[in-house]
């Protein structure tokens, strides 16, 4: 039943053309600060900049994808490319290369090999208002958001755009942990829209 429900939510996302609508429609301007966590090829940041001209920080731990981002946005003075990923603590992580699903946790394919990459604690990075933070970090979103909540830094984030991964992806107790995160987030933010275990967006109260 869960598999079917999640598939229906993903189908609804594609039917609504979410990649070109939901992921990009925010109240931003050229003074806004945006964090792109899990930059991959830099496409989302590129689109956000084209729309709003804001200041963007991209966090991407894998060298190959850092290279693509630099080719795409390296000459843009409004974009800062960080050669590490985010986590709930500073650590070196074994990240398996699986295209846009590259992950420390969700290991579906080992044929692409892995890279030892640097991760840094997000609550040590954020020290001022962030207008929008996007997280597509393949299972690490749980520890990262919990760290933001526990540190109080969640109050500095105006909009949180996150892709939660489910038990089907290999995250143990994902449904329960996500429910607890929702309960905590609801104290500071409201759920703007939600496609279960696909994408969801939270706005500060």
Coordinates of C-alpha atoms in Angstrom, one line a residue:
X1 CA 0.0 0.0 0.0
X2 CA 2.8 2.4 0.9
X3 CA 4.6 1.7 -2.4
X4 CA 1.4 2.5 -4.3
X5 CA 0.7 5.7 -2.3
X6 CA 4.2 7.0 -2.8
X7 CA 4.0 6.2 -6.5
X8 CA 0.7 8.1 -6.7
X9 CA 2.4 11.1 -5.0
X10 CA 5.2 11.1 -7.5
X11 CA 2.8 10.8 -10.3
X12 CA 0.9 13.8 -8.9
X13 CA 4.2 15.7 -8.8
X14 CA 4.9 15.1 -12.4
X15 CA 1.3 15.8 -13.4
X16 CA 1.6 19.2 -11.7
X17 CA 5.0 19.8 -13.4
X18 CA 6.5 20.3 -10.0
X19 CA 10.1 20.6 -11.2
X20 CA 9.2 23.8 -13.1
X21 CA 6.5 25.1 -10.8
X22 CA 6.7 24.1 -7.1
X23 CA 10.5 24.0 -6.9
X24 CA 10.9 27.5 -8.3
X25 CA 8.0 29.6 -7.0
X26 CA 9.2 31.5 -3.9
X27 CA 9.0 35.1 -2.8
X28 CA 12.7 36.0 -3.5
X29 CA 14.6 38.9 -4.9
X30 CA 18.2 40.0 -5.6
X31 CA 18.9 40.5 -1.9
X32 CA 17.7 37.0 -0.9
X33 CA 20.1 34.3 0.3
X34 CA 19.5 30.8 -0.9
X35 CA 21.2 27.5 0.2
X36 CA 21.3 24.7 -2.3
X37 CA 22.2 21.5 -0.4
X38 CA 22.9 18.7 -2.8
X39 CA 23.8 20.9 -5.8
X40 CA 24.4 18.0 -8.2
X41 CA 24.7 19.6 -11.7
X42 CA 23.6 23.1 -10.5
X43 CA 20.4 23.2 -12.6
X44 CA 18.1 24.2 -9.8
X45 CA 20.4 27.0 -8.6
X46 CA 20.8 28.2 -12.2
X47 CA 17.1 28.4 -12.6
X48 CA 16.6 30.2 -9.3
X49 CA 19.3 32.7 -10.2
X50 CA 17.7 33.4 -13.6
X51 CA 14.4 34.0 -11.9
X52 CA 15.5 36.1 -8.9
X53 CA 19.1 37.1 -9.2
X54 CA 19.7 36.1 -5.5
X55 CA 22.8 35.2 -3.6
X56 CA 23.3 31.4 -3.7
X57 CA 25.4 29.0 -1.7
X58 CA 25.8 25.6 -3.3
X59 CA 26.9 22.6 -1.2
X60 CA 28.1 19.6 -3.2
X61 CA 30.5 17.0 -1.7
X62 CA 31.5 15.1 -4.9
X63 CA 34.3 16.4 -7.1
X64 CA 32.7 15.3 -10.3
X65 CA 29.6 17.3 -9.7
X66 CA 31.5 20.3 -8.3
X67 CA 33.2 20.4 -11.7
X68 CA 29.9 20.5 -13.5
X69 CA 28.6 23.3 -11.2
X70 CA 31.8 25.3 -11.7
X71 CA 31.4 25.0 -15.5
X72 CA 27.8 26.2 -15.2
X73 CA 28.0 28.9 -12.5
X74 CA 31.6 29.4 -11.7
X75 CA 31.8 32.8 -13.3
X76 CA 28.7 34.1 -11.5
X77 CA 29.8 36.3 -8.6
X78 CA 26.5 35.8 -6.8
X79 CA 27.1 32.1 -6.5
X80 CA 29.4 30.5 -4.0
X81 CA 30.3 26.8 -4.5
X82 CA 31.3 24.9 -1.4
X83 CA 33.2 21.7 -1.9
X84 CA 31.6 19.8 0.9
X85 CA 28.2 18.5 1.9
X86 CA 26.1 19.1 4.9
X87 CA 25.4 16.9 7.9
X88 CA 24.7 17.0 11.6
X89 CA 28.4 16.8 12.4
X90 CA 31.8 17.4 10.7
X91 CA 32.9 14.1 9.2
X92 CA 34.4 12.3 6.2
X93 CA 31.8 10.2 4.5
X94 CA 31.9 7.3 2.0
X95 CA 29.5 8.5 -0.7
X96 CA 28.5 6.0 -3.4
X97 CA 28.3 7.6 -6.9
X98 CA 24.8 7.0 -8.2
X99 CA 24.1 10.0 -10.5
X100 CA 21.5 12.2 -8.8
X101 CA 21.0 9.5 -6.1
X102 CA 24.6 9.6 -4.9
X103 CA 24.4 8.9 -1.2
X104 CA 26.1 7.9 2.1
X105 CA 23.0 6.0 3.1
X106 CA 20.9 4.9 0.1
X107 CA 23.2 2.5 -1.7
X108 CA 21.4 1.0 -4.7
X109 CA 24.3 0.6 -7.0
X110 CA 28.0 0.2 -6.2
X111 CA 29.3 -0.1 -9.8
X112 CA 30.1 3.6 -9.9
X113 CA 32.4 3.4 -7.0
X114 CA 32.6 5.8 -4.1
X115 CA 34.4 8.9 -2.9
X116 CA 35.4 9.9 0.5
X117 CA 33.9 13.4 0.8
X118 CA 33.8 16.1 3.5
X119 CA 30.6 16.9 5.3
X120 CA 30.1 19.8 7.7
X121 CA 27.6 20.5 10.4
X122 CA 24.9 22.7 9.1
X123 CA 24.2 24.5 12.3
X124 CA 27.8 25.7 12.3
X125 CA 27.4 27.1 8.8
X126 CA 24.2 29.1 9.3
X127 CA 24.7 32.2 11.4
X128 CA 22.2 34.6 9.7
X129 CA 18.9 34.6 7.9
X130 CA 18.5 32.2 4.9
X131 CA 15.5 33.0 2.7
X132 CA 15.3 29.5 1.2
X133 CA 17.2 26.3 1.8
X134 CA 16.7 23.4 -0.6
X135 CA 17.7 19.9 0.6
X136 CA 18.0 16.9 -1.8
X137 CA 20.7 15.0 0.1
X138 CA 19.6 11.4 -0.2
X139 CA 18.8 10.3 3.3
X140 CA 20.9 12.9 5.2
X141 CA 17.9 15.3 5.4
X142 CA 16.7 13.7 8.6
X143 CA 19.8 14.3 10.7
X144 CA 20.3 17.8 9.1
X145 CA 16.8 19.0 9.9
X146 CA 17.0 17.6 13.4
X147 CA 20.3 19.4 14.0
X148 CA 18.7 22.7 12.7
X149 CA 15.7 22.2 15.1
X150 CA 17.9 21.2 18.1
X151 CA 20.3 24.1 17.6
X152 CA 17.5 26.6 17.1
X153 CA 18.9 27.6 13.7
X154 CA 15.7 26.5 12.1
X155 CA 14.3 29.9 13.1
X156 CA 16.7 31.6 10.7
X157 CA 15.3 29.7 7.7
X158 CA 12.3 31.5 6.0
X159 CA 11.5 28.6 3.6
X160 CA 12.6 25.0 3.8
X161 CA 12.3 22.9 0.6
X162 CA 13.1 19.2 1.3
X163 CA 12.9 15.8 -0.3
X164 CA 12.4 13.2 2.4
X165 CA 13.3 9.6 1.5
X166 CA 11.2 6.7 2.8
X167 CA 11.6 3.1 4.0
X168 CA 11.4 2.1 0.4
X169 CA 14.6 3.9 -0.2
X170 CA 16.3 2.2 2.7
X171 CA 15.7 4.7 5.6
X172 CA 14.7 2.8 8.7
X173 CA 11.7 4.2 10.5
X174 CA 11.5 7.0 8.0
X175 CA 7.7 7.5 8.4
X176 CA 7.9 7.9 12.2
X177 CA 11.0 10.1 12.1
X178 CA 9.5 12.4 9.5
X179 CA 6.3 12.6 11.6
X180 CA 8.3 13.7 14.6
X181 CA 10.2 16.3 12.5
X182 CA 6.8 17.6 11.2
X183 CA 5.6 18.0 14.8
X184 CA 8.7 20.0 15.7
X185 CA 8.7 22.0 12.5
X186 CA 5.1 23.0 13.1
X187 CA 6.2 25.1 16.1
X188 CA 8.1 27.5 13.9
X189 CA 6.9 26.9 10.3
X190 CA 3.8 26.0 8.4
X191 CA 3.5 23.4 5.7
X192 CA 2.9 25.3 2.5
X193 CA 2.5 22.2 0.2
X194 CA 3.3 18.5 0.4
X195 CA 3.8 15.6 -2.0
X196 CA 4.5 12.7 0.4
X197 CA 8.0 11.4 0.2
X198 CA 8.6 13.4 -2.9
X199 CA 8.9 17.1 -2.1
X200 CA 7.5 19.4 0.5
X201 CA 7.9 23.1 1.5
X202 CA 7.7 24.8 4.9
X203 CA 7.4 28.5 5.5
X204 CA 8.3 30.3 8.7
X205 CA 5.3 31.5 10.8

